[in-house]
Amino acid sequence: MGFDGMVAFVTGAARGQGRNHAVRLAREGADIIAIDLCAPVQGAPYDMATRADLDETVRLVQAEGQQIVATEADVRDSAAVAKAVATGVERFGRLDVVVANAGIAGSYPVEDLTDEIWRDMIDINLTGVWNTVKASVPHLRAGGRGGSIVLISSIAGLKGLPNNAHYAAAKHGVLGVMRSLANELGPEGIRVNAVLPTNVETRMLLNDAIYKLFLPDEPQPTREQVEPLLHGMHALDVPFVQPDDVSNAVLFLAGAESRYVTGITMPIDAGALVK
């Protein structure tokens, strides 16, 4: 398999895209270092992952025949992230792939976007990515084999979305981190790239707050009512992509098939950026 003997660090791994990336990497032979906050966040208007969700990720990775070290840790806490990575590397002896996936979403018009909501978004979706990379680079360097860092941005990294100034600012910032580090780390064989998903069929998208954003005049809008509107975001006739579609890109950028690919933005967007 493509990642036999390798070790991958995945943040936000308890649920959704993060879990899917971890399980797909494990299916291809990687052992996993995983972290997730497993607690509520102000400004994220949907339920967050729990310890039970993280335990399920552990079960799924082990079911693929791989080992996993899973820790409750907040990407806003650089010391906690560094400790989690170091614990995993001590267990497995190496680090090869980093997937900075942890993030939140939440849509607010400018007048409702409080200082606290702004700070939480930037701290998790941008500074959290930085903390992840900074904690990982020494271990990638120590291996002397190069490595791959995949940052999960968004179509909002290249496009302004209404009611999402804080989210777009963070996701644009992720691309700045990616481009700078691709140049800085390239001479050591460490590649840095970004994946830019559109809507993905996870809890981050499919929740009451998103439904209300699209249909504000409906007292209790439903997924079935909102899906036709989501189609309108894309050139292809789909409302969203699947976690596996994003994981396909992550595995490509993490693997040997992309050995000379660095510094790119890879949209998985059903044509949202050309519409």
Coordinates of C-alpha atoms in Angstrom, one line a residue:
M1 CA 0.0 0.0 0.0
G2 CA 1.1 3.6 -0.7
F3 CA 1.8 4.6 2.9
D4 CA 3.2 1.3 4.4
G5 CA 5.4 2.0 7.3
M6 CA 4.6 5.7 7.4
V7 CA 3.0 7.9 10.1
A8 CA 0.4 10.6 9.5
F9 CA -0.7 13.3 11.9
V10 CA -4.3 14.4 11.4
T11 CA -6.0 17.2 13.3
G12 CA -9.8 17.4 13.8
A13 CA -9.9 13.7 13.4
A14 CA -12.9 12.8 15.6
R15 CA -15.5 13.3 12.9
G16 CA -16.2 14.4 9.4
Q17 CA -13.4 15.1 7.0
G18 CA -10.7 14.6 9.6
R19 CA -11.9 11.1 10.5
N20 CA -12.2 10.2 6.8
H21 CA -8.6 11.4 6.1
A22 CA -7.3 9.3 9.0
V23 CA -9.2 6.2 8.0
R24 CA -8.2 6.5 4.3
L25 CA -4.5 6.9 5.2
A26 CA -4.7 3.9 7.6
R27 CA -6.3 1.9 4.8
E28 CA -3.3 2.6 2.7
G29 CA -0.9 1.5 5.5
A30 CA -0.2 4.5 7.6
D31 CA -0.2 4.6 11.4
I32 CA -2.1 7.7 12.7
I33 CA -1.5 10.4 15.3
A34 CA -4.9 12.1 15.8
I35 CA -6.1 15.0 17.8
D36 CA -9.5 16.7 18.3
L37 CA -10.8 19.3 20.7
C38 CA -14.0 17.3 21.5
A39 CA -15.6 20.3 23.1
P40 CA -18.0 23.1 22.1
V41 CA -16.7 26.3 20.5
Q42 CA -18.3 29.8 20.7
G43 CA -19.4 30.9 17.3
A44 CA -19.7 27.4 15.8
P45 CA -23.5 27.1 15.6
Y46 CA -23.6 23.3 15.5
D47 CA -22.7 20.5 17.9
M48 CA -19.0 19.7 17.9
A49 CA -17.3 16.3 18.0
T50 CA -17.1 14.4 21.3
R51 CA -14.7 12.0 22.9
A52 CA -17.0 9.2 21.8
D53 CA -16.5 10.4 18.2
L54 CA -12.7 10.3 18.6
D55 CA -13.0 6.8 20.1
E56 CA -14.9 5.7 17.0
T57 CA -12.1 7.1 14.8
V58 CA -9.7 5.0 16.9
R59 CA -11.9 1.9 16.3
L60 CA -12.1 2.6 12.5
V61 CA -8.3 3.0 12.2
Q62 CA -7.6 -0.1 14.1
A63 CA -10.2 -2.0 12.0
E64 CA -7.9 -1.1 9.0
G65 CA -5.1 -3.0 10.8
Q66 CA -3.2 0.2 11.8
Q67 CA -2.2 1.7 15.1
I68 CA -3.3 5.1 16.3
V69 CA -2.5 7.5 19.1
A70 CA -5.5 9.8 19.7
T71 CA -5.5 12.8 22.0
E72 CA -8.0 15.4 23.1
A73 CA -6.1 18.6 22.2
D74 CA -6.9 22.1 21.1
V75 CA -5.1 23.4 18.0
R76 CA -5.2 26.9 19.6
D77 CA -2.8 25.5 22.3
S78 CA 0.6 25.2 20.7
A79 CA 2.1 23.4 23.7
A80 CA -0.7 20.8 23.6
V81 CA -0.3 20.2 19.9
A82 CA 3.4 19.8 20.2
K83 CA 3.0 17.3 23.1
A84 CA 0.5 15.3 21.1
V85 CA 2.8 15.1 18.1
A86 CA 5.8 14.2 20.2
T87 CA 3.9 11.5 22.0
G88 CA 2.9 10.0 18.7
V89 CA 6.4 10.2 17.2
E90 CA 7.8 8.6 20.4
R91 CA 5.4 5.7 19.9
F92 CA 5.9 5.2 16.2
G93 CA 9.4 6.5 15.7
R94 CA 8.7 8.8 12.7
L95 CA 6.5 11.4 11.0
D96 CA 5.9 11.5 7.3
V97 CA 2.5 13.2 6.6
V98 CA 0.7 16.1 8.2
V99 CA -2.9 16.9 7.5
A100 CA -3.9 20.2 9.2
N101 CA -7.7 19.7 9.0
A102 CA -9.2 21.0 12.2
G103 CA -11.5 23.9 11.7
I104 CA -14.9 25.4 12.4
A105 CA -17.5 27.2 10.4
G106 CA -20.3 29.7 11.2
S107 CA -21.9 32.4 9.1
Y108 CA -22.6 35.9 10.5
P109 CA -23.3 39.3 8.9
V110 CA -20.8 41.9 9.8
E111 CA -22.9 43.5 12.5
D112 CA -23.4 40.2 14.3
L113 CA -19.8 39.0 14.0
T114 CA -18.6 39.7 17.6
D115 CA -14.9 40.0 18.6
E116 CA -15.1 36.6 20.3
I117 CA -16.4 34.9 17.3
W118 CA -13.8 36.5 15.1
R119 CA -11.0 35.5 17.4
D120 CA -12.2 31.9 17.7
M121 CA -12.3 31.6 13.9
I122 CA -8.9 33.0 13.3
D123 CA -7.4 31.2 16.3
I124 CA -8.7 27.8 15.2
N125 CA -8.7 28.0 11.4
L126 CA -5.5 29.9 10.9
T127 CA -3.4 29.9 14.0
G128 CA -4.4 26.3 14.7
V129 CA -3.0 25.4 11.2
W130 CA 0.2 27.2 12.0
N131 CA 0.5 25.5 15.4
T132 CA 0.1 22.1 13.7
V133 CA 2.8 22.8 11.1
K134 CA 5.2 24.3 13.6
A135 CA 4.9 21.3 15.9
S136 CA 5.4 18.9 13.1
V137 CA 8.3 20.3 11.1
P138 CA 11.0 19.3 13.6
H139 CA 9.9 15.7 13.4
L140 CA 9.7 15.8 9.6
R141 CA 13.2 17.2 9.5
A142 CA 14.5 14.7 12.0
G143 CA 13.5 11.9 9.7
G144 CA 15.7 13.2 6.9
R145 CA 13.2 11.7 4.3
G146 CA 11.3 14.9 3.4
G147 CA 7.6 14.7 3.9
S148 CA 4.2 16.1 2.9
I149 CA 2.1 18.8 4.7
V150 CA -1.5 19.2 3.5
L151 CA -3.4 22.2 4.7
I152 CA -7.2 22.1 4.4
S153 CA -8.3 25.5 3.2
S154 CA -11.6 26.1 1.4
I155 CA -13.0 27.8 -1.7
A156 CA -13.3 30.7 0.7
G157 CA -9.5 30.8 0.5
L158 CA -9.8 32.2 -3.0
K159 CA -13.3 33.7 -3.0
G160 CA -15.2 36.0 -0.7
L161 CA -18.4 34.4 0.7
P162 CA -21.1 36.7 2.1
N163 CA -21.6 36.5 5.9
N164 CA -18.2 34.8 6.2
A165 CA -15.6 37.5 6.5
H166 CA -13.9 35.8 9.4
Y167 CA -13.9 32.4 7.7
A168 CA -12.6 33.8 4.4
A169 CA -9.9 35.7 6.2
A170 CA -8.7 32.6 8.0
K171 CA -8.8 30.4 4.9
H172 CA -7.0 33.0 2.8
G173 CA -4.4 33.1 5.5
V174 CA -3.9 29.4 5.3
L175 CA -2.8 29.8 1.6
G176 CA -0.3 32.4 2.7
V177 CA 1.2 29.9 5.2
M178 CA 1.2 27.2 2.5
R179 CA 3.0 29.3 -0.1
S180 CA 5.6 30.6 2.3
L181 CA 6.4 27.2 3.7
A182 CA 6.5 25.5 0.3
N183 CA 9.5 27.8 -0.5
E184 CA 11.1 27.5 3.0
L185 CA 10.9 23.8 3.4
G186 CA 11.2 22.7 -0.2
P187 CA 15.0 22.4 -0.2
E188 CA 14.6 19.7 2.5
G189 CA 12.2 17.7 0.4
I190 CA 9.2 18.8 2.6
R191 CA 6.3 19.6 0.3
V192 CA 3.4 21.9 1.4
N193 CA 0.1 22.1 -0.5
A194 CA -3.5 23.0 0.2
V195 CA -6.9 21.4 -0.6
L196 CA -9.8 23.7 -1.2
P197 CA -13.1 22.0 -0.7
T198 CA -16.5 23.4 -1.5
N199 CA -19.5 22.2 0.6
V200 CA -18.9 18.8 2.0
E201 CA -21.5 16.4 3.3
T202 CA -20.6 16.7 7.0
R203 CA -22.2 18.1 10.1
M204 CA -20.3 21.4 9.5
L205 CA -22.5 22.0 6.5
L206 CA -25.7 20.1 7.3
N207 CA -27.1 21.9 10.3
D208 CA -29.9 24.1 11.3
A209 CA -27.8 27.3 11.2
I210 CA -26.8 26.8 7.5
Y211 CA -30.4 25.9 6.6
K212 CA -31.6 29.2 8.2
L213 CA -28.8 31.1 6.4
F214 CA -30.1 30.0 3.0
L215 CA -33.8 30.3 3.9
P216 CA -34.1 33.0 6.5
D217 CA -37.9 33.5 6.0
E218 CA -38.7 29.8 6.7
P219 CA -39.5 29.1 10.4
Q220 CA -37.8 25.7 10.3
P221 CA -36.0 25.1 7.0
T222 CA -34.9 21.6 6.2
R223 CA -32.1 19.9 4.4
E224 CA -34.4 18.9 1.6
Q225 CA -35.4 22.6 1.1
V226 CA -31.8 23.8 1.1
E227 CA -30.2 21.3 -1.2
P228 CA -31.6 22.8 -4.4
L229 CA -30.0 26.1 -3.4
L230 CA -26.6 24.5 -2.7
H231 CA -26.7 23.1 -6.3
G232 CA -26.6 26.7 -7.5
M233 CA -23.1 27.3 -6.0
H234 CA -21.6 24.8 -8.5
A235 CA -21.0 24.4 -12.2
L236 CA -21.6 20.7 -11.7
D237 CA -25.1 19.7 -10.7
V238 CA -24.4 18.6 -7.1
P239 CA -25.2 20.3 -3.8
F240 CA -22.0 19.1 -2.1
V241 CA -19.1 16.7 -2.4
Q242 CA -18.3 13.7 -0.2
P243 CA -15.6 13.4 2.4
D244 CA -14.0 10.8 0.2
D245 CA -13.6 13.3 -2.6
V246 CA -11.5 15.5 -0.4
S247 CA -9.6 12.5 1.0
N248 CA -8.7 11.5 -2.5
A249 CA -6.9 14.8 -2.9
V250 CA -5.3 14.6 0.5
L251 CA -3.9 11.1 -0.3
F252 CA -2.6 12.3 -3.7
L253 CA -0.8 15.2 -2.2
A254 CA 0.5 13.2 0.7
G255 CA 1.8 10.4 -1.5
A256 CA 4.6 9.6 -3.9
E257 CA 2.5 10.3 -7.0
S258 CA 2.8 14.0 -6.2
R259 CA 6.5 13.9 -5.3
Y260 CA 7.3 17.0 -7.4
V261 CA 4.1 18.9 -6.4
T262 CA 4.4 21.7 -3.9
G263 CA 2.9 25.1 -3.3
I264 CA -0.4 24.4 -5.1
T265 CA -4.0 25.1 -4.3
M266 CA -6.2 22.1 -5.3
P267 CA -9.9 22.9 -5.4
I268 CA -12.3 20.0 -4.9
D269 CA -15.2 22.3 -5.6
A270 CA -17.6 21.0 -8.3
G271 CA -16.8 24.1 -10.3
A272 CA -17.6 26.6 -7.6
L273 CA -14.6 28.8 -8.3
V274 CA -15.3 29.1 -12.0
K275 CA -19.0 30.0 -11.5

